[in-house]
Short mmCIF file of C-alpha atoms in Angstrom, two decimals:
data_model
loop_
_atom_site.label_atom_id
_atom_site.label_comp_id
_atom_site.label_asym_id
_atom_site.label_seq_id
_atom_site.Cartn_x
_atom_site.Cartn_y
_atom_site.Cartn_z
CA MET A 529 0.01 -0.23 0.18
CA SER A 530 1.02 3.12 -0.73
CA SER A 531 0.67 6.35 1.38
CA SER A 532 -0.82 9.07 -1.94
CA SER A 533 -4.11 9.89 -1.29
CA ASP A 534 -4.86 11.50 -4.91
CA PHE A 535 -5.35 8.31 -7.30
CA ASP A 536 -7.42 8.53 -10.80
CA TYR A 537 -9.66 5.79 -9.76
CA ILE A 538 -11.33 4.95 -6.37
CA ILE A 539 -12.87 1.08 -6.59
CA VAL A 540 -15.13 2.13 -3.33
CA GLY A 541 -15.88 -2.07 -2.16
CA GLY A 542 -13.65 -5.10 -3.62
CA GLY A 543 -16.48 -7.50 -4.04
CA THR A 544 -17.08 -9.87 -7.22
CA ALA A 545 -17.39 -6.87 -9.42
CA GLY A 546 -15.09 -3.87 -8.18
CA VAL A 547 -11.90 -6.17 -8.27
CA VAL A 548 -12.86 -7.01 -11.83
CA VAL A 549 -13.17 -3.36 -12.70
CA ALA A 550 -9.28 -2.36 -10.32
CA SER A 551 -7.67 -5.16 -12.37
CA ARG A 552 -8.79 -4.45 -15.92
CA LEU A 553 -8.59 -0.99 -15.13
CA SER A 554 -4.42 -1.45 -14.19
CA GLN A 555 -4.10 -3.53 -16.87
CA TYR A 556 -5.37 -1.63 -20.06
CA ASP A 557 -3.32 1.97 -18.76
CA PRO A 558 -0.63 0.85 -16.64
CA GLU A 559 0.81 4.37 -16.15
CA THR A 560 -3.59 4.81 -14.38
CA LYS A 561 -3.27 4.22 -10.59
CA VAL A 562 -6.16 2.79 -8.97
CA ALA A 563 -7.21 2.62 -5.43
CA ILE A 564 -10.10 -0.24 -3.54
CA LEU A 565 -10.93 0.97 0.03
CA GLU A 566 -12.42 -2.68 0.82
CA HIS A 567 -14.98 -2.72 4.12
CA GLY A 568 -13.17 -6.21 5.19
CA PRO A 569 -9.74 -8.06 5.52
CA ASN A 570 -7.71 -9.56 3.02
CA ALA A 571 -8.83 -13.23 3.50
CA ILE A 572 -7.97 -14.88 -0.47
CA ASP A 573 -5.85 -17.37 0.97
CA ASP A 574 -7.51 -17.78 5.03
CA PRO A 575 -9.23 -21.59 5.25
CA ARG A 576 -11.89 -19.68 6.46
CA VAL A 577 -12.69 -17.47 3.55
CA LEU A 578 -15.63 -19.06 3.08
CA ASN A 579 -17.11 -17.91 6.01
CA PRO A 580 -19.78 -14.55 5.23
CA PHE A 581 -20.62 -11.51 7.14
CA HIS A 582 -24.08 -11.71 8.85
CA TYR A 583 -26.85 -9.76 7.27
CA SER A 584 -30.15 -9.76 8.89
CA THR A 585 -33.42 -8.43 7.54
CA VAL A 586 -35.94 -7.27 9.44
CA PRO A 587 -38.82 -8.97 10.49
CA GLN A 588 -40.78 -10.86 7.41
CA PRO A 589 -44.84 -10.26 8.17
CA ASP A 590 -44.76 -13.12 4.84
CA CYS A 591 -42.78 -15.52 6.87
CA ASN A 592 -43.74 -16.12 10.45
CA ASP A 593 -42.22 -12.83 10.91
CA ARG A 594 -38.64 -14.07 10.50
CA LYS A 595 -36.15 -12.31 10.49
CA ILE A 596 -33.81 -14.33 7.58
CA TRP A 597 -30.41 -14.18 7.18
CA ASN A 598 -28.82 -13.09 4.69
CA PRO A 599 -24.98 -13.73 4.32
CA ALA A 600 -22.26 -11.29 2.49
CA GLY A 601 -18.96 -11.75 1.72
CA ARG A 602 -17.77 -8.42 3.58
CA MET A 603 -14.10 -9.18 2.84
CA LEU A 604 -11.42 -8.54 -0.70
CA SER A 605 -13.41 -10.54 -3.17
CA GLY A 606 -16.57 -9.97 -1.75
CA SER A 607 -19.41 -12.44 -2.34
CA SER A 608 -17.34 -14.59 -4.78
CA GLY A 609 -14.81 -15.48 -1.84
CA VAL A 610 -18.25 -17.07 -0.16
CA ASN A 611 -20.73 -18.52 -2.15
CA ILE A 612 -20.40 -22.18 -3.39
CA ALA A 613 -19.52 -21.50 -7.51
CA VAL A 614 -22.28 -22.12 -9.54
CA TRP A 615 -21.48 -20.93 -13.00
CA MET A 616 -24.09 -20.13 -15.20
CA ARG A 617 -25.73 -17.95 -17.19
CA ALA A 618 -29.34 -17.14 -17.48
CA SER A 619 -31.67 -17.61 -19.74
CA SER A 620 -31.21 -14.98 -23.09
CA THR A 621 -34.88 -13.03 -22.59
CA ASP A 622 -33.69 -12.21 -19.11
CA TYR A 623 -31.19 -10.48 -20.40
CA ALA A 624 -33.28 -8.93 -23.14
CA LEU A 625 -35.02 -7.75 -20.04
CA ILE A 626 -32.53 -5.83 -18.71
CA ALA A 627 -30.87 -4.41 -22.06
CA LYS A 628 -34.77 -3.04 -21.83
CA ARG A 629 -34.66 -1.46 -18.62
CA ALA A 630 -31.46 -0.34 -18.99
CA GLY A 631 -31.72 1.32 -21.99
CA HIS A 632 -29.05 -0.04 -24.56
CA GLU A 633 -28.42 -3.37 -26.11
CA ARG A 634 -25.55 -3.86 -24.64
CA PHE A 635 -27.18 -5.48 -22.08
CA LYS A 636 -28.44 -8.45 -24.24
CA PHE A 637 -27.10 -11.67 -24.42
CA GLU A 638 -25.38 -11.93 -27.56
CA ASN A 639 -23.85 -8.82 -26.79
CA LEU A 640 -22.56 -9.60 -23.46
CA LEU A 641 -21.83 -13.39 -24.57
CA PRO A 642 -17.62 -11.70 -25.32
CA PHE A 643 -17.85 -10.66 -21.80
CA PHE A 644 -19.50 -14.27 -20.40
CA LYS A 645 -16.34 -15.79 -22.35
CA ARG A 646 -14.02 -13.33 -21.24
CA THR A 647 -13.93 -14.11 -17.79
CA GLU A 648 -13.75 -17.85 -18.00
CA THR A 649 -10.91 -20.86 -18.25
CA TYR A 650 -14.17 -23.57 -19.69
CA TRP A 651 -13.43 -26.66 -17.91
CA ASP A 652 -14.46 -28.97 -21.69
CA LYS A 653 -11.60 -27.90 -24.15
CA THR A 654 -14.40 -29.08 -27.02
CA ALA A 655 -17.27 -27.36 -26.00
CA ASP A 656 -18.32 -24.90 -28.30
CA ALA A 657 -15.89 -21.72 -28.64
CA ASN A 658 -19.20 -19.17 -30.16
CA TYR A 659 -20.09 -19.82 -26.47
CA HIS A 660 -16.98 -20.52 -24.32
CA GLY A 661 -13.93 -19.14 -23.55
CA PHE A 662 -11.01 -21.05 -22.69
CA GLU A 663 -8.14 -18.01 -21.47
CA GLY A 664 -9.73 -16.54 -19.37
CA PRO A 665 -9.33 -16.35 -15.14
CA ILE A 666 -12.02 -17.86 -14.18
CA HIS A 667 -10.87 -21.60 -14.63
CA THR A 668 -14.44 -24.32 -13.79
CA VAL A 669 -15.14 -27.73 -13.23
CA GLY A 670 -17.65 -29.32 -14.80
CA GLY A 671 -18.75 -32.93 -16.33
CA VAL A 672 -19.13 -34.35 -12.88
CA LYS A 673 -21.23 -37.74 -12.64
CA PHE A 674 -22.01 -39.28 -9.32
CA PRO A 675 -23.54 -42.79 -8.65
CA LEU A 676 -27.16 -41.07 -8.81
CA ALA A 677 -26.20 -38.85 -12.27
CA GLU A 678 -28.50 -41.77 -13.88
CA TYR A 679 -31.18 -42.04 -11.50
CA VAL A 680 -31.74 -37.91 -11.75
CA GLN A 681 -31.46 -38.18 -15.57
CA THR A 682 -33.49 -40.87 -16.72
CA THR A 683 -36.09 -39.25 -13.42
CA ALA A 684 -36.06 -35.49 -15.21
CA SER A 685 -37.00 -37.51 -18.82
CA THR A 686 -40.17 -39.86 -17.20
CA LEU A 687 -41.29 -36.31 -15.50
CA GLY A 688 -40.67 -34.26 -19.31
CA HIS A 689 -37.82 -32.20 -18.29
CA PRO A 690 -35.97 -31.54 -21.91
CA ILE A 691 -32.24 -32.39 -20.80
CA GLY A 692 -30.89 -29.12 -22.30
CA ASP A 693 -27.94 -28.58 -23.89
CA LYS A 694 -28.66 -24.57 -23.66
CA ALA A 695 -27.73 -23.12 -20.70
CA MET A 696 -24.90 -21.73 -21.65
CA GLN A 697 -26.03 -20.13 -25.40
CA GLY A 698 -29.66 -18.14 -23.16
CA ASP A 699 -31.65 -21.06 -23.25
CA PRO A 700 -31.14 -22.55 -19.73
CA THR A 701 -34.34 -23.92 -19.27
CA GLY A 702 -35.01 -27.94 -18.41
CA LEU A 703 -32.03 -30.64 -16.74
CA SER A 704 -28.47 -28.88 -17.12
CA GLU A 705 -25.18 -30.42 -16.68
CA LEU A 706 -24.07 -28.03 -13.55
CA VAL A 707 -20.45 -26.05 -13.94
CA GLN A 708 -18.19 -25.05 -10.78
CA ALA A 709 -15.67 -22.35 -10.77
CA TRP A 710 -12.86 -24.36 -9.67
CA LYS A 711 -9.23 -24.88 -10.62
CA ALA A 712 -8.39 -28.68 -10.42
CA THR A 713 -5.13 -28.67 -9.26
CA SER A 714 -5.29 -32.54 -9.26
CA ALA A 715 -7.20 -35.32 -9.32
CA THR A 716 -8.18 -34.71 -6.57
CA THR A 717 -7.64 -31.71 -5.12
CA SER A 718 -9.63 -28.01 -6.77
CA THR A 719 -9.02 -24.53 -5.63
CA ARG A 720 -12.51 -21.70 -5.14
CA GLN A 721 -11.81 -19.26 -8.34
CA HIS A 722 -12.79 -15.79 -6.33
CA SER A 723 -12.31 -12.41 -8.20
CA ALA A 724 -9.79 -11.18 -5.90
CA LYS A 725 -7.50 -14.71 -6.27
CA VAL A 726 -7.94 -14.62 -9.82
CA TYR A 727 -7.58 -11.66 -11.48
CA ASP A 728 -4.41 -9.78 -11.52
CA LEU A 729 -4.23 -6.88 -8.92
CA SER A 730 -0.26 -6.33 -8.21
CA ARG A 731 -0.73 -2.43 -10.15
CA VAL A 732 -3.63 -1.60 -7.31
CA ASP A 733 -3.18 0.34 -3.85
CA VAL A 734 -5.37 -2.55 -2.63
CA ARG A 735 -6.26 -0.81 1.28
CA CYS A 736 -8.47 -3.24 3.13
CA GLN A 737 -9.86 -2.34 6.64
CA SER A 738 -11.31 0.92 4.75
CA PRO A 739 -14.72 1.32 5.05
CA VAL A 740 -15.55 4.44 3.11
CA ALA A 741 -18.16 7.10 5.03
CA ARG A 742 -19.77 8.89 1.55
CA VAL A 743 -18.65 10.04 -1.72
CA LEU A 744 -16.82 13.74 -1.60
CA PHE A 745 -18.27 16.23 -4.75
CA ASN A 746 -17.46 19.39 -5.82
CA GLY A 747 -20.15 22.40 -6.36
CA ASP A 748 -20.38 21.16 -10.10
CA LYS A 749 -21.69 17.96 -8.72
CA VAL A 750 -18.42 16.02 -9.50
CA ALA A 751 -16.98 13.23 -7.61
CA THR A 752 -13.64 14.21 -6.48
CA GLY A 753 -13.14 11.60 -3.73
CA VAL A 754 -13.90 9.90 -0.23
CA GLU A 755 -14.13 10.35 2.89
CA LEU A 756 -13.61 7.43 5.09
CA VAL A 757 -14.91 5.80 8.50
CA SER A 758 -11.71 6.79 9.96
CA GLY A 759 -11.57 10.48 8.45
CA GLU A 760 -8.66 10.37 6.13
CA SER A 761 -9.96 11.28 2.47
CA LEU A 762 -8.94 10.33 -0.63
CA TYR A 763 -9.29 11.74 -4.05
CA ALA A 764 -9.64 10.78 -7.60
CA ARG A 765 -9.04 12.50 -10.70
CA LYS A 766 -10.83 10.89 -12.58
CA GLU A 767 -13.89 8.25 -11.58
CA ILE A 768 -15.22 6.91 -8.17
CA ILE A 769 -16.63 3.65 -8.76
CA VAL A 770 -18.92 2.34 -6.32
CA SER A 771 -19.13 -1.89 -5.74
CA CYS A 772 -20.51 -2.61 -2.08
CA GLY A 773 -23.35 -4.77 -3.00
CA THR A 774 -26.96 -4.63 -3.17
CA GLN A 775 -27.34 -4.21 0.62
CA LYS A 776 -24.49 -1.98 0.93
CA THR A 777 -23.74 0.63 -2.03
CA PRO A 778 -27.28 2.33 -1.74
CA GLN A 779 -26.79 3.12 2.29
CA VAL A 780 -23.31 4.65 0.24
CA LEU A 781 -25.20 6.63 -1.89
CA MET A 782 -27.24 7.65 0.33
CA LEU A 783 -24.96 8.75 2.61
CA SER A 784 -23.24 11.02 0.16
CA GLY A 785 -26.53 12.77 -0.85
CA ILE A 786 -27.55 10.79 -3.88
CA GLY A 787 -31.17 9.45 -3.28
CA PRO A 788 -34.92 9.66 -2.45
CA TYR A 789 -35.48 13.39 -0.62
CA SER A 790 -38.00 11.61 2.24
CA GLU A 791 -35.42 9.17 3.41
CA LEU A 792 -32.48 11.39 3.92
CA SER A 793 -34.03 14.76 4.73
CA LYS A 794 -35.30 11.81 7.71
CA HIS A 795 -31.93 11.84 8.69
CA GLY A 796 -30.20 15.10 8.15
CA ILE A 797 -28.89 14.74 5.10
CA GLU A 798 -27.57 17.40 2.61
CA GLN A 799 -28.78 16.30 -0.61
CA ILE A 800 -26.95 16.69 -3.66
CA THR A 801 -28.97 15.13 -6.01
CA ASN A 802 -32.90 13.61 -6.45
CA SER A 803 -33.00 9.60 -7.35
CA PRO A 804 -36.13 8.13 -5.81
CA GLY A 805 -34.86 4.87 -7.26
CA VAL A 806 -31.49 3.67 -4.52
CA GLY A 807 -32.06 2.22 -2.58
CA GLN A 808 -35.87 0.15 -3.47
CA ASN A 809 -36.25 -2.42 -6.18
CA LEU A 810 -34.75 -4.99 -4.20
CA PHE A 811 -35.57 -8.81 -4.90
CA ASP A 812 -34.19 -11.86 -3.91
CA HIS A 813 -33.40 -15.58 -4.81
CA LEU A 814 -35.61 -17.60 -2.29
CA SER A 815 -34.81 -20.74 -1.56
CA VAL A 816 -36.97 -23.64 0.83
CA GLY A 817 -34.10 -26.95 1.61
CA GLN A 818 -35.59 -30.68 1.88
CA TYR A 819 -33.73 -33.75 2.98
CA PHE A 820 -34.50 -37.12 1.97
CA LYS A 821 -33.53 -40.25 3.36
CA LEU A 822 -31.89 -42.91 1.16
CA LYS A 823 -33.16 -46.47 1.60
CA ASN A 824 -29.96 -48.15 1.11
CA PRO A 825 -26.81 -46.04 2.66
CA GLY A 826 -24.63 -48.92 1.91
CA LYS A 827 -25.02 -48.03 -1.55
CA GLY A 828 -22.49 -45.20 -1.02
CA PHE A 829 -25.30 -42.21 -2.54
CA ALA A 830 -24.28 -39.59 -0.88
CA LEU A 831 -21.18 -38.18 0.15
CA PRO A 832 -18.33 -39.83 1.59
CA PHE A 833 -19.67 -42.47 -1.57
CA GLU A 834 -18.41 -44.99 0.59
CA GLY A 835 -17.76 -47.14 -1.81
CA THR A 836 -18.05 -45.54 -4.87
CA MET A 837 -15.97 -42.09 -4.33
CA LYS A 838 -14.01 -41.16 -7.18
CA PRO A 839 -10.73 -38.66 -7.58
CA GLU A 840 -13.49 -36.35 -9.31
CA TYR A 841 -15.27 -36.33 -6.21
CA ARG A 842 -13.42 -34.32 -4.90
CA LEU A 843 -13.76 -31.36 -7.51
CA GLY A 844 -16.19 -28.48 -5.83
CA THR A 845 -19.21 -29.43 -4.48
CA PRO A 846 -21.06 -32.78 -5.18
CA LEU A 847 -23.03 -31.04 -7.67
CA ASP A 848 -24.14 -32.37 -11.58
CA TYR A 849 -27.14 -31.39 -12.16
CA ASN A 850 -30.03 -28.23 -11.65
CA MET A 851 -33.80 -28.28 -13.35
CA SER A 852 -34.46 -24.95 -14.71
CA SER A 853 -38.71 -24.43 -15.02
CA ASN A 854 -40.58 -21.74 -16.57
CA ILE A 855 -44.35 -21.43 -15.89
CA PRO A 856 -46.61 -21.71 -18.68
CA PRO A 857 -48.59 -18.42 -18.69
CA SER A 858 -51.83 -19.85 -18.57
CA ALA A 859 -50.49 -21.42 -15.45
CA LEU A 860 -49.06 -17.96 -13.91
CA LYS A 861 -51.38 -15.59 -15.26
CA PRO A 862 -54.03 -15.74 -12.08
CA SER A 863 -51.69 -14.48 -9.31
CA LEU A 864 -50.11 -12.08 -11.78
CA ILE A 865 -53.85 -11.03 -12.26
CA ALA A 866 -54.64 -11.64 -7.93
CA ASP A 867 -51.30 -9.26 -7.83
CA LYS A 868 -53.03 -6.40 -9.69
CA VAL A 869 -49.76 -6.50 -11.82
CA LEU A 870 -49.19 -4.30 -15.51
CA GLY A 871 -49.04 -6.54 -18.20
CA ALA A 872 -50.42 -9.55 -16.25
CA HIS A 873 -54.31 -9.27 -18.20
CA ASP A 874 -52.91 -9.19 -22.05
CA GLY A 875 -49.57 -11.24 -21.36
CA THR A 876 -46.72 -8.80 -21.64
CA HIS A 877 -45.94 -8.98 -18.14
CA PRO A 878 -42.12 -9.88 -17.63
CA HIS A 879 -43.03 -13.21 -16.53
CA LEU A 880 -44.42 -14.79 -18.71
CA GLN A 881 -42.04 -14.49 -21.84
CA SER A 882 -40.88 -17.14 -23.08
CA LYS A 883 -37.65 -19.00 -21.34
CA ARG A 884 -37.74 -17.15 -18.07
CA CYS A 885 -36.57 -19.55 -15.77
CA HIS A 886 -39.55 -19.30 -12.82
CA PHE A 887 -37.70 -22.01 -10.55
CA MET A 888 -34.67 -24.67 -10.14
CA ASN A 889 -34.47 -27.40 -8.39
CA LEU A 890 -31.18 -28.35 -7.16
CA PRO A 891 -30.19 -32.45 -5.97
CA LEU A 892 -26.84 -31.91 -3.88
CA TYR A 893 -25.24 -35.28 -2.87
CA LEU A 894 -25.15 -33.89 1.05
CA PRO A 895 -27.25 -32.61 3.63
CA ILE A 896 -26.09 -28.94 3.29
CA LEU A 897 -27.70 -26.74 5.76
CA ALA A 898 -29.46 -29.31 7.99
CA VAL A 899 -29.36 -26.72 10.92
CA PRO A 900 -29.33 -29.94 14.32
CA GLU A 901 -32.17 -27.42 15.53
CA HIS A 902 -34.82 -28.42 13.35
CA PHE A 903 -32.59 -31.69 12.27
CA PRO A 904 -30.87 -33.60 14.89
CA ASP A 905 -30.96 -36.89 13.24
CA ILE A 906 -29.05 -35.89 10.47
CA GLU A 907 -25.51 -36.56 9.92
CA PRO A 908 -23.72 -33.86 7.73
CA LEU A 909 -21.20 -36.87 6.37
CA GLY A 910 -23.28 -39.86 7.09
CA GLY A 911 -24.23 -40.67 3.63
CA LYS A 912 -27.96 -41.54 4.49
CA HIS A 913 -29.82 -38.18 3.40
CA MET A 914 -29.59 -36.09 0.38
CA ALA A 915 -30.83 -32.75 -0.41
CA PHE A 916 -32.78 -31.15 -2.82
CA THR A 917 -33.53 -27.04 -3.22
CA SER A 918 -36.29 -25.21 -4.29
CA LEU A 919 -35.66 -22.16 -5.97
CA HIS A 920 -37.28 -19.34 -7.01
CA LEU A 921 -36.04 -17.87 -9.16
CA LEU A 922 -38.42 -14.67 -10.54
CA PRO A 923 -40.23 -12.74 -7.69
CA ILE A 924 -42.61 -9.94 -8.26
CA ALA A 925 -42.28 -8.05 -4.50
CA ARG A 926 -40.06 -5.50 -4.70
CA GLY A 927 -38.37 -4.74 -0.36
CA THR A 928 -35.92 -1.15 0.15
CA VAL A 929 -32.63 -0.81 1.79
CA THR A 930 -33.13 1.74 4.17
CA LEU A 931 -30.69 4.22 6.76
CA CYS A 932 -31.00 3.03 10.10
CA SER A 933 -28.80 6.37 10.34
CA ALA A 934 -26.94 9.01 9.45
CA ASN A 935 -23.15 7.49 10.83
CA PRO A 936 -21.96 4.81 8.70
CA ASN A 937 -21.31 3.01 11.09
CA ASP A 938 -24.43 1.39 10.96
CA GLU A 939 -25.40 -0.99 8.93
CA PRO A 940 -29.02 -1.01 6.89
CA VAL A 941 -32.29 -1.78 7.34
CA ILE A 942 -33.07 -4.23 4.62
CA ASP A 943 -37.11 -5.38 3.53
CA PRO A 944 -37.01 -7.22 0.89
CA LYS A 945 -40.89 -8.36 1.09
CA PHE A 946 -40.26 -12.02 0.88
CA LEU A 947 -43.83 -14.02 0.06
CA SER A 948 -45.72 -10.65 0.07
CA THR A 949 -47.22 -11.30 -3.18
CA ALA A 950 -48.77 -14.41 -4.56
CA THR A 951 -47.38 -14.72 -7.83
CA ASP A 952 -44.32 -15.28 -5.48
CA ARG A 953 -45.98 -17.65 -3.45
CA PHE A 954 -47.26 -19.80 -5.89
CA ILE A 955 -44.07 -19.98 -8.00
CA LEU A 956 -42.25 -21.41 -4.90
CA ARG A 957 -44.99 -23.57 -3.59
CA THR A 958 -44.63 -24.98 -7.78
CA ALA A 959 -40.95 -25.69 -7.53
CA ILE A 960 -41.71 -27.36 -3.88
CA ARG A 961 -43.69 -29.44 -5.55
CA HIS A 962 -41.67 -30.54 -8.00
CA THR A 963 -38.62 -31.63 -6.20
CA LEU A 964 -41.44 -33.99 -4.67
CA LEU A 965 -42.57 -35.76 -7.54
CA PHE A 966 -39.32 -35.75 -8.19
CA THR A 967 -38.45 -38.03 -5.34
CA GLU A 968 -41.25 -39.47 -5.92
CA THR A 969 -40.72 -40.67 -9.09
CA SER A 970 -38.79 -43.78 -10.55
CA PRO A 971 -35.85 -44.60 -11.30
CA LEU A 972 -35.03 -42.04 -8.14
CA ALA A 973 -38.18 -43.19 -5.88
CA ASP A 974 -36.56 -46.37 -5.86
CA GLU A 975 -34.13 -45.35 -3.97
CA ILE A 976 -35.21 -43.08 -1.79
CA GLU A 977 -37.59 -43.31 1.69
CA GLY A 978 -38.91 -39.68 1.82
CA GLU A 979 -38.57 -36.59 3.69
CA THR A 980 -36.87 -36.22 6.99
CA PRO A 981 -38.84 -33.30 7.71
CA PRO A 982 -37.86 -30.67 10.45
CA VAL A 983 -38.65 -31.58 14.27
CA GLY A 984 -42.49 -30.71 15.19
CA TRP A 985 -43.59 -30.93 11.16
CA ARG A 986 -45.15 -33.81 8.93
CA ALA A 987 -43.00 -35.27 5.97
CA LEU A 988 -44.44 -33.39 3.14
CA THR A 989 -45.36 -35.76 -0.02
CA SER A 990 -46.78 -34.37 -3.54
CA LYS A 991 -50.79 -35.23 -2.36
CA SER A 992 -49.90 -32.12 0.53
CA THR A 993 -52.16 -29.57 0.27
CA ASP A 994 -51.24 -25.96 -0.78
CA GLU A 995 -51.71 -24.47 2.83
CA GLU A 996 -48.97 -27.30 4.18
CA ILE A 997 -46.53 -26.43 1.58
CA GLU A 998 -47.34 -22.81 2.21
CA ASP A 999 -47.31 -23.72 6.06
CA ARG A 1000 -43.36 -24.82 5.78
CA MET A 1001 -42.83 -22.16 3.16
CA ARG A 1002 -43.62 -19.77 6.00
CA GLN A 1003 -41.55 -20.85 8.26
CA PHE A 1004 -38.53 -22.13 6.53
CA THR A 1005 -37.88 -20.16 3.68
CA GLY A 1006 -34.55 -18.78 3.19
CA THR A 1007 -32.50 -16.56 0.96
CA ILE A 1008 -29.46 -18.00 -1.35
CA ALA A 1009 -27.80 -14.49 -0.82
CA HIS A 1010 -28.24 -12.87 -3.89
CA PRO A 1011 -29.72 -9.36 -4.15
CA MET A 1012 -29.89 -7.52 -6.36
CA GLY A 1013 -31.57 -4.43 -8.24
CA THR A 1014 -31.65 -1.62 -5.14
CA CYS A 1015 -29.41 1.06 -7.90
CA ALA A 1016 -30.94 0.02 -11.36
CA LEU A 1017 -29.75 0.62 -14.46
CA GLY A 1018 -32.26 3.17 -16.22
CA THR A 1019 -33.21 4.74 -12.58
CA VAL A 1020 -30.37 5.00 -10.90
CA LEU A 1021 -28.17 4.49 -13.34
CA ASP A 1022 -27.48 5.53 -17.18
CA SER A 1023 -26.59 3.33 -19.59
CA GLU A 1024 -23.38 2.98 -18.90
CA PHE A 1025 -22.93 2.71 -14.81
CA ARG A 1026 -23.10 6.46 -14.25
CA VAL A 1027 -25.17 7.52 -10.96
CA LYS A 1028 -27.74 10.65 -13.13
CA GLY A 1029 -27.93 13.44 -11.87
CA VAL A 1030 -24.61 13.30 -10.67
CA GLN A 1031 -20.84 13.36 -13.12
CA GLY A 1032 -17.75 11.02 -12.96
CA LEU A 1033 -19.34 7.87 -9.80
CA ARG A 1034 -20.33 4.64 -10.99
CA VAL A 1035 -22.03 1.73 -9.65
CA CYS A 1036 -20.85 -1.81 -10.58
CA ASP A 1037 -22.15 -4.69 -8.41
CA ALA A 1038 -25.10 -6.90 -8.43
CA SER A 1039 -27.46 -3.54 -6.71
CA VAL A 1040 -27.68 -2.61 -10.93
CA LEU A 1041 -29.58 -5.10 -12.37
CA PRO A 1042 -32.67 -3.60 -12.84
CA GLU A 1043 -34.56 -6.89 -13.04
CA PRO A 1044 -33.86 -10.11 -11.76
CA ILE A 1045 -32.32 -13.37 -14.14
CA GLY A 1046 -33.22 -16.68 -12.76
CA ALA A 1047 -30.09 -17.76 -13.01
CA MET A 1048 -27.30 -17.99 -10.08
CA PRO A 1049 -25.57 -14.45 -10.23
CA SER A 1050 -21.79 -14.62 -10.46
CA GLN A 1051 -21.34 -15.10 -13.71
CA THR A 1052 -23.67 -12.47 -14.89
CA VAL A 1053 -21.64 -10.08 -12.40
CA TYR A 1054 -18.90 -11.10 -13.34
CA ALA A 1055 -19.10 -10.07 -16.91
CA LEU A 1056 -20.79 -6.38 -15.81
CA ALA A 1057 -17.91 -5.82 -14.77
CA GLU A 1058 -15.57 -6.59 -17.35
CA LEU A 1059 -18.48 -4.53 -19.52
CA CYS A 1060 -18.46 -1.36 -16.85
CA ALA A 1061 -14.37 -0.95 -16.87
CA ASP A 1062 -14.51 -0.83 -20.94
CA LEU A 1063 -16.81 1.60 -21.21
CA ILE A 1064 -14.65 3.97 -18.21
CA ALA A 1065 -11.47 2.50 -20.46
CA GLY A 1066 -13.46 3.70 -24.17
CA ARG A 1067 -12.62 0.20 -25.10
CA ALA A 1068 -16.02 -0.64 -25.61
CA LEU A 1069 -18.06 -1.74 -28.84
CA GLU A 1070 -20.62 0.25 -29.90
CA THR A 1071 -24.36 -1.25 -29.49
CA VAL A 1072 -27.48 0.70 -29.90
CA GLU A 1073 -29.63 2.04 -27.72
CA VAL A 1074 -33.03 1.00 -26.88
CA GLU A 1075 -35.69 2.94 -27.45
#
């Protein structure tokens, strides 16, 4: 770390996107002075890197007034250092919707594709080079088939799920092979790939344990620097990029005077520009995990794969397939109409567009997150249980991130409004029914004894009522920690990630997404960061604005 307080670019937040932007700017012009200011520690080589920072929501009325635990990565690498490293892309329909909201075609799938490819070294060297990169910083593993893989595939076919091979080409519907961001270092070992571990920061002034209180502006509303919580000020000659994540980025903007007038005035913050969308439009991916007892654990179907272990089983997490599903408009419309949303009657609502993945079912060959409080009889490495996670990917509820106070040391107030709409309850209920039907259909059903429910609860089956499933949802719905949307393109930001109403300030992280995407968002965030860096450096190819 240098002693300088003057830089060309300051990146506030050394997370998934911030590291990428800093790394690329420093590579494009080696004379450029770039600084990263990260709130948390540098833990990229710490074996405890998977310990996340814990955010909690306010009590959620539709989840039995529970405060929902929401992990995030407060450290160098951000959430890419604490996630489970699933590597996937969303539907081309999702990106087209983002492009429409942002007002520019650069966010369409075909235009983001070069940035997807740039990020990766894809595991399958025979894969189509039109869709995959083979020289990027993120190495991946895939193609591993666990002992139940054939059962899962055959059951999926029996239930009419297409066996997809277009998941990375803009159509992830159906059963797809799962790819993970791990680098195989031998036949039996691998290392997780996260941004600060694989992107070159050798030319970047990285300052960890350096939380930022606010962005500083001159009288012309040009961002000139930042004030740290410590009171120190640093200055940027060109631009400041905020990449603190969906919960913290809107807090930093509001503390800097950018946000809704009502929110800023409540806390005595002088307004630089009125930006009503800051902290609004919060959405997240919801999940319910279930655990299923295997009839014959001696067959080695689950971790530790006793008697069936192969070297490649140690490369990443024991996952091999995911199932992504579109709900037909005829089934989804009644819930949308009940929620009185625009476009429900005439079919123009985003949820009614083709190839959108409303939910995902994910089989895992270990009882992940089976906490003893609720599942005292499940041994984490006993080989007796597998898990299925039902994921709701496209919520229509929109929550908020607001200020607790004007003190930057206070965490923001997070209210995602989980399960507050009929549509969200219907989608998650449908996802759970698909899990139950899947586990009751041969050949997978021939190896499963049934659900091991939480203590005090009855096991769910495909014959359970909607009320029984919703009771379980209200008590056990959680998040897989994919908050998005609070500094959205098209409202808070223009199509080049620039904050509207001021100059010299951009945002790049998951908060920029104006619409939810039906996939794990990590690869999309990497691609957006690559795009943002190119826009800042003037290297982006010109594409067309959307009317």
